[in-house]
Amino acid sequence: NKVLTVDGVKVKLQIWDTAGQERFRSVTHAYYRDAHALLLLYDVTNKASFDNIQAWLTEIHEYAQQDVVLMLLGNKVDSAQDRVVKREDGEKLAKEYGVPFMETSAKSGLNVELAFTAIAKELKHRSMKLPNEPKFKLHDYVKKEVRGSGCCRF
């Protein structure tokens, strides 16, 4: 769990790391349904992990909430000498799917906090824009009606 404060509001992130492993695919379907945000990471030193992103995006489209917040991250940019996936390839894929993109390094911490903060800000923004509570509560309305009608009480 990670709690971030965004504009004075605490946003709690519950983080599940499946490492993109095939053995987690059936488990992750259950998490997709309730997830508000998903960070898709690929390893810039591993072309197969990048190629796998499209399969993950297909599954997310199938199982996740329609308004899930997505972000694509190219990780391990600290290993420049071993890089096989260009930044432009990540940007192109992100643009194709209409999701934000950034490169990170879990090892050095580059952009890691920024990625979580961006997700938290978007979640907070959406929660303020689309409140979960109705505009009025029925029990409040009923209480007022009972209080206001003094003629028929026994």
mmCIF file of C-alpha atoms in Angstrom:
data_model
loop_
_atom_site.group_PDB
_atom_site.id
_atom_site.type_symbol
_atom_site.label_atom_id
_atom_site.label_comp_id
_atom_site.label_asym_id
_atom_site.label_seq_id
_atom_site.Cartn_x
_atom_site.Cartn_y
_atom_site.Cartn_z
ATOM 1 C CA ASN A 1 0.000 0.000 0.000
ATOM 2 C CA LYS A 2 1.086 3.532 -0.709
ATOM 3 C CA VAL A 3 -0.654 6.665 0.534
ATOM 4 C CA LEU A 4 -0.044 9.919 -1.316
ATOM 5 C CA THR A 5 -1.415 13.343 -0.493
ATOM 6 C CA VAL A 6 -2.744 15.138 -3.549
ATOM 7 C CA ASP A 7 -3.939 18.718 -3.037
ATOM 8 C CA GLY A 8 -4.579 17.981 0.640
ATOM 9 C CA VAL A 9 -6.503 14.774 -0.087
ATOM 10 C CA LYS A 10 -5.074 11.389 0.904
ATOM 11 C CA VAL A 11 -5.149 8.863 -1.929
ATOM 12 C CA LYS A 12 -4.487 5.248 -0.975
ATOM 13 C CA LEU A 13 -2.959 3.062 -3.654
ATOM 14 C CA GLN A 14 -3.033 -0.692 -3.208
ATOM 15 C CA ILE A 15 -0.305 -2.055 -5.443
ATOM 16 C CA TRP A 16 -0.145 -5.557 -6.907
ATOM 17 C CA ASP A 17 2.963 -6.522 -8.838
ATOM 18 C CA THR A 18 2.448 -9.534 -11.099
ATOM 19 C CA ALA A 19 5.734 -8.952 -12.939
ATOM 20 C CA GLY A 20 3.842 -9.694 -16.169
ATOM 21 C CA GLN A 21 4.272 -13.385 -15.599
ATOM 22 C CA GLU A 22 2.034 -15.789 -17.454
ATOM 23 C CA ARG A 23 1.214 -17.713 -14.268
ATOM 24 C CA PHE A 24 -0.569 -14.617 -12.904
ATOM 25 C CA ARG A 25 -2.906 -14.143 -15.883
ATOM 26 C CA SER A 26 -5.880 -16.001 -14.392
ATOM 27 C CA VAL A 27 -5.392 -14.318 -11.016
ATOM 28 C CA THR A 28 -5.183 -10.834 -12.491
ATOM 29 C CA HIS A 29 -8.603 -11.053 -14.159
ATOM 30 C CA ALA A 30 -10.183 -10.728 -10.724
ATOM 31 C CA TYR A 31 -8.034 -7.689 -9.923
ATOM 32 C CA TYR A 32 -8.846 -5.984 -13.237
ATOM 33 C CA ARG A 33 -12.537 -5.868 -12.408
ATOM 34 C CA ASP A 34 -12.039 -3.786 -9.265
ATOM 35 C CA ALA A 35 -8.949 -1.821 -10.273
ATOM 36 C CA HIS A 36 -9.243 1.937 -10.637
ATOM 37 C CA ALA A 37 -5.780 2.238 -12.194
ATOM 38 C CA LEU A 38 -3.259 -0.035 -13.874
ATOM 39 C CA LEU A 39 0.408 0.637 -14.528
ATOM 40 C CA LEU A 40 1.788 -1.447 -17.374
ATOM 41 C CA LEU A 41 5.551 -1.840 -17.226
ATOM 42 C CA TYR A 42 7.862 -3.304 -19.783
ATOM 43 C CA ASP A 43 11.599 -3.788 -19.534
ATOM 44 C CA VAL A 44 13.485 -1.626 -22.065
ATOM 45 C CA THR A 45 16.205 -4.310 -22.126
ATOM 46 C CA ASN A 46 13.732 -7.074 -23.025
ATOM 47 C CA LYS A 47 11.864 -6.869 -26.359
ATOM 48 C CA ALA A 48 9.539 -9.741 -25.402
ATOM 49 C CA SER A 49 8.236 -7.788 -22.400
ATOM 50 C CA PHE A 50 7.436 -4.857 -24.705
ATOM 51 C CA ASP A 51 5.766 -7.129 -27.268
ATOM 52 C CA ASN A 52 3.654 -8.614 -24.465
ATOM 53 C CA ILE A 53 2.109 -5.230 -23.591
ATOM 54 C CA GLN A 54 -0.465 -5.484 -26.385
ATOM 55 C CA ALA A 55 -1.726 -8.800 -24.987
ATOM 56 C CA TRP A 56 -2.045 -7.227 -21.543
ATOM 57 C CA LEU A 57 -3.906 -4.242 -23.017
ATOM 58 C CA THR A 58 -6.319 -6.613 -24.753
ATOM 59 C CA GLU A 59 -7.028 -8.376 -21.457
ATOM 60 C CA ILE A 60 -7.447 -5.094 -19.636
ATOM 61 C CA HIS A 61 -9.918 -3.937 -22.271
ATOM 62 C CA GLU A 62 -11.846 -7.179 -21.778
ATOM 63 C CA TYR A 63 -11.841 -7.420 -17.982
ATOM 64 C CA ALA A 64 -11.216 -3.974 -16.458
ATOM 65 C CA GLN A 65 -13.671 -1.199 -15.733
ATOM 66 C CA GLN A 66 -14.299 0.982 -18.755
ATOM 67 C CA ASP A 67 -12.906 4.098 -17.049
ATOM 68 C CA VAL A 68 -9.779 2.486 -15.581
ATOM 69 C CA VAL A 69 -6.764 4.823 -15.469
ATOM 70 C CA LEU A 70 -3.884 3.380 -17.480
ATOM 71 C CA MET A 71 -0.245 4.344 -17.786
ATOM 72 C CA LEU A 72 2.530 2.716 -19.802
ATOM 73 C CA LEU A 73 6.002 2.673 -18.276
ATOM 74 C CA GLY A 74 9.282 1.656 -19.868
ATOM 75 C CA ASN A 75 11.460 0.489 -16.973
ATOM 76 C CA LYS A 76 15.198 -0.136 -16.500
ATOM 77 C CA VAL A 77 16.323 2.994 -18.346
ATOM 78 C CA ASP A 78 19.379 2.950 -16.078
ATOM 79 C CA SER A 79 20.635 0.026 -18.225
ATOM 80 C CA ALA A 80 21.210 2.153 -21.337
ATOM 81 C CA GLN A 81 23.931 -0.144 -22.687
ATOM 82 C CA ASP A 82 21.491 -3.103 -22.734
ATOM 83 C CA ARG A 83 18.523 -1.183 -24.122
ATOM 84 C CA VAL A 84 16.660 -2.850 -27.011
ATOM 85 C CA VAL A 85 13.340 -0.948 -26.926
ATOM 86 C CA LYS A 86 13.616 2.694 -27.993
ATOM 87 C CA ARG A 87 11.775 5.432 -26.142
ATOM 88 C CA GLU A 88 10.007 6.285 -29.411
ATOM 89 C CA ASP A 89 8.558 2.747 -29.565
ATOM 90 C CA GLY A 90 7.033 3.176 -26.110
ATOM 91 C CA GLU A 91 5.677 6.608 -27.007
ATOM 92 C CA LYS A 92 4.158 5.251 -30.217
ATOM 93 C CA LEU A 93 2.433 2.355 -28.436
ATOM 94 C CA ALA A 94 1.113 4.658 -25.713
ATOM 95 C CA LYS A 95 -0.243 7.065 -28.317
ATOM 96 C CA GLU A 96 -1.874 4.178 -30.203
ATOM 97 C CA TYR A 97 -3.795 3.188 -27.057
ATOM 98 C CA GLY A 98 -4.339 6.735 -25.818
ATOM 99 C CA VAL A 99 -2.478 6.274 -22.537
ATOM 100 C CA PRO A 100 0.222 8.383 -20.875
ATOM 101 C CA PHE A 101 3.811 7.186 -21.122
ATOM 102 C CA MET A 102 6.995 7.699 -19.190
ATOM 103 C CA GLU A 103 10.275 5.930 -18.679
ATOM 104 C CA THR A 104 11.401 4.855 -15.233
ATOM 105 C CA SER A 105 14.150 3.154 -13.315
ATOM 106 C CA ALA A 106 13.106 1.181 -10.273
ATOM 107 C CA LYS A 107 16.806 0.797 -9.492
ATOM 108 C CA SER A 108 17.644 4.523 -9.390
ATOM 109 C CA GLY A 109 14.117 5.699 -8.582
ATOM 110 C CA LEU A 110 13.889 7.821 -11.743
ATOM 111 C CA ASN A 111 10.253 8.882 -12.323
ATOM 112 C CA VAL A 112 8.865 6.159 -10.020
ATOM 113 C CA GLU A 113 7.334 8.599 -7.536
ATOM 114 C CA LEU A 114 6.222 10.794 -10.435
ATOM 115 C CA ALA A 115 4.318 7.883 -12.025
ATOM 116 C CA PHE A 116 2.474 7.089 -8.787
ATOM 117 C CA THR A 117 1.749 10.766 -8.188
ATOM 118 C CA ALA A 118 0.356 11.169 -11.721
ATOM 119 C CA ILE A 119 -1.936 8.176 -11.193
ATOM 120 C CA ALA A 120 -3.039 9.447 -7.766
ATOM 121 C CA LYS A 121 -3.786 12.915 -9.196
ATOM 122 C CA GLU A 122 -5.872 11.437 -11.995
ATOM 123 C CA LEU A 123 -7.784 9.217 -9.564
ATOM 124 C CA LYS A 124 -8.452 12.176 -7.280
ATOM 125 C CA HIS A 125 -9.528 14.315 -10.240
ATOM 126 C CA ARG A 126 -11.933 11.650 -11.453
ATOM 127 C CA SER A 127 -13.371 11.077 -7.988
ATOM 128 C CA MET A 128 -14.078 14.803 -7.647
ATOM 129 C CA LYS A 129 -15.566 14.932 -11.143
ATOM 130 C CA LEU A 130 -17.740 11.850 -10.737
ATOM 131 C CA PRO A 131 -18.814 11.592 -7.093
ATOM 132 C CA ASN A 132 -19.828 8.151 -5.867
ATOM 133 C CA GLU A 133 -22.575 9.507 -3.653
ATOM 134 C CA PRO A 134 -25.916 10.659 -4.998
ATOM 135 C CA LYS A 135 -26.731 14.373 -4.924
ATOM 136 C CA PHE A 136 -29.216 13.757 -2.123
ATOM 137 C CA LYS A 137 -29.871 10.922 0.281
ATOM 138 C CA LEU A 138 -33.377 9.558 0.470
ATOM 139 C CA HIS A 139 -33.328 9.200 4.268
ATOM 140 C CA ASP A 140 -32.486 12.913 4.632
ATOM 141 C CA TYR A 141 -35.453 13.804 2.464
ATOM 142 C CA VAL A 142 -37.810 11.492 4.372
ATOM 143 C CA LYS A 143 -36.695 12.895 7.767
ATOM 144 C CA LYS A 144 -37.475 16.427 6.602
ATOM 145 C CA GLU A 145 -40.909 15.375 5.425
ATOM 146 C CA VAL A 146 -41.723 13.704 8.747
ATOM 147 C CA ARG A 147 -40.500 16.743 10.700
ATOM 148 C CA GLY A 148 -42.401 19.144 8.487
ATOM 149 C CA SER A 149 -45.780 17.431 8.704
ATOM 150 C CA GLY A 150 -47.102 17.971 12.228
ATOM 151 C CA CYS A 151 -50.748 17.477 11.364
ATOM 152 C CA CYS A 152 -50.977 13.709 11.339
ATOM 153 C CA ARG A 153 -48.765 12.528 14.217
ATOM 154 C CA PHE A 154 -50.254 10.304 16.878
#
